[in-house]
């Protein structure tokens, strides 16, 4: 398992929506393998397509296009799609960074009203809320709690961050 600073962001798309910079660095294997798209130019175009997907519907369109052109999505591409979905969610709540550091995930910028801070602390004990830097640092669950196999834990860590953000930051 390697740290992925979202491969999609390695490919800059000049037509990308201004201000849609969301950095996701999680310990997952998320990429487009050479065995799935052998041609480098086409693989880069696929990364650009994901980088340009700024809505849930746009991510679905990329999935449909990849499946249509290249067949069923292998595990690393499925993980990349989940990261793209997480980027869309983070952008929707104004978060520009989600970075794993040791046994925690740091989110920035985050400004929560007291009621949401209390909810965050209750749902995720041990969370550090740092208002001066507009950062929250949330302890990650242990690997065993996420799933036994690495593919499952890759998907599970992205799902866990998505669930945490939804539980605390998305208006219900």
C-alpha positions in Angstrom: 0.0 0.0 0.0 1.4 3.4 -0.9 0.5 7.0 -0.1 -1.5 8.5 -2.9 -1.5 12.2 -3.4 -4.3 11.8 -5.7 -2.9 10.8 -9.0 -5.7 12.7 -10.7 -4.2 15.9 -9.4 -0.8 15.2 -11.0 -2.4 15.9 -14.3 -3.5 19.6 -14.5 -6.5 20.3 -16.7 -6.5 23.9 -18.0 -10.3 23.7 -18.4 -10.8 22.6 -14.8 -13.1 24.6 -12.6 -11.3 27.5 -11.0 -10.8 26.9 -7.3 -11.4 23.1 -7.3 -8.1 22.2 -5.7 -8.7 19.4 -3.2 -5.7 17.5 -1.9 -6.4 14.0 -0.8 -3.5 11.9 0.6 -4.6 8.7 2.1 -2.8 5.3 2.4 -4.5 3.6 -0.5 -3.5 2.1 -3.9 -5.5 4.3 -6.3 -4.3 4.5 -9.9 -5.0 3.5 -13.5 -2.8 0.4 -14.2 -0.9 0.0 -17.5 -2.7 -3.3 -17.8 -6.1 -1.5 -17.9 -5.1 1.3 -20.2 -1.8 0.5 -21.9 -1.4 3.7 -23.9 0.1 6.5 -21.8 -1.7 9.3 -23.7 -5.1 7.6 -23.1 -4.3 6.9 -19.4 -3.4 10.6 -18.9 -6.7 11.5 -20.6 -8.6 9.3 -18.2 -6.8 11.0 -15.2 -7.8 14.4 -16.7 -11.4 13.2 -17.0 -11.4 12.3 -13.3 -9.7 15.5 -12.3 -12.4 17.5 -14.2 -15.2 15.6 -12.5 -16.5 18.2 -10.0 -20.0 16.7 -9.4 -21.3 13.3 -8.5 -22.9 13.0 -11.9 -19.6 13.9 -13.6 -17.9 11.0 -11.7 -20.6 8.7 -12.8 -20.1 9.8 -16.4 -16.3 9.0 -16.1 -17.1 5.6 -14.7 -19.5 4.9 -17.7 -16.9 6.1 -20.2 -14.1 4.0 -18.7 -16.2 0.9 -18.5 -17.5 1.4 -22.0 -14.0 1.9 -23.5 -11.8 -0.4 -21.4 -14.1 -2.9 -19.6 -14.8 -3.6 -15.9 -12.9 -1.3 -13.5 -10.0 -3.0 -11.7 -9.6 -2.5 -7.9 -7.0 0.4 -8.2 -9.3 2.3 -10.5 -12.3 1.7 -8.2 -10.2 3.2 -5.4 -9.4 6.1 -7.6 -13.1 6.7 -8.3 -13.8 6.6 -4.6 -11.1 9.3 -4.1 -12.7 11.4 -6.9 -16.1 11.1 -5.1 -14.4 12.1 -1.8 -12.9 15.1 -3.5 -16.3 16.2 -4.7 -17.7 15.8 -1.2 -14.8 17.7 0.4 -15.2 20.5 -2.1 -18.9 20.8 -1.4 -18.2 21.5 2.3 -15.2 23.8 1.6 -12.4 21.4 2.7 -9.3 21.6 0.5 -7.1 19.0 2.2 -7.6 15.6 3.7 -4.2 14.2 4.6 -3.4 11.0 6.6 -0.6 11.5 9.1 0.2 8.5 11.2 -3.0 7.3 12.9 -4.9 10.5 12.1 -6.5 12.3 9.2 -6.1 16.1 9.1 -8.8 18.2 7.4 -8.3 21.8 6.4 -9.9 24.4 6.4 -12.7 23.5 8.8 -14.9 26.0 10.7 -17.6 24.3 12.7 -20.2 25.8 15.0 -20.0 24.7 18.6 -22.9 22.2 18.1 -21.0 20.5 15.2 -17.7 20.5 17.3 -19.6 18.7 20.1 -21.0 16.2 17.6 -17.5 15.6 16.1 -16.0 15.1 19.6 -18.8 12.7 20.5 -18.7 10.6 17.3 -14.9 10.6 17.0 -13.3 10.7 20.5 -9.8 12.0 20.6 -10.4 14.5 17.8 -8.3 17.7 18.0 -10.1 20.9 16.9 -7.6 23.6 16.1 -9.6 26.8 15.5 -6.5 29.0 15.1 -5.4 27.0 12.0 -9.0 26.0 11.0 -7.9 22.4 11.2 -9.3 19.2 12.7 -7.2 16.1 13.3 -9.3 12.9 13.6 -8.0 9.6 14.9 -8.4 6.9 12.3 -9.9 3.6 13.3 -7.5 0.6 13.5 -7.0 -1.4 10.3 -8.9 -4.4 11.8 -12.0 -2.2 12.2 -11.8 -1.2 8.6 -11.4 -4.6 7.0 -9.1 -7.6 6.7 -7.7 -7.3 3.2 -5.7 -4.4 1.8 -8.2 -3.8 -1.0 -11.0 -3.7 1.5 -9.1 -1.4 3.9 -8.2 0.9 0.9 -11.9 1.3 0.1 -12.8 1.4 3.8 -10.4 4.3 4.7 -11.9 6.5 1.9 -15.4 5.4 3.0 -14.6 6.2 6.6 -13.4 9.8 5.7 -16.5 10.3 3.6 -18.8 9.1 6.4 -17.0 11.3 9.0 -17.3 14.4 6.8 -21.0 13.6 6.0 -21.8 13.0 9.7 -20.2 16.2 10.9 -20.1 18.8 8.1 -23.0 18.1 5.7 -26.2 19.9 6.6 -29.0 17.4 7.2 
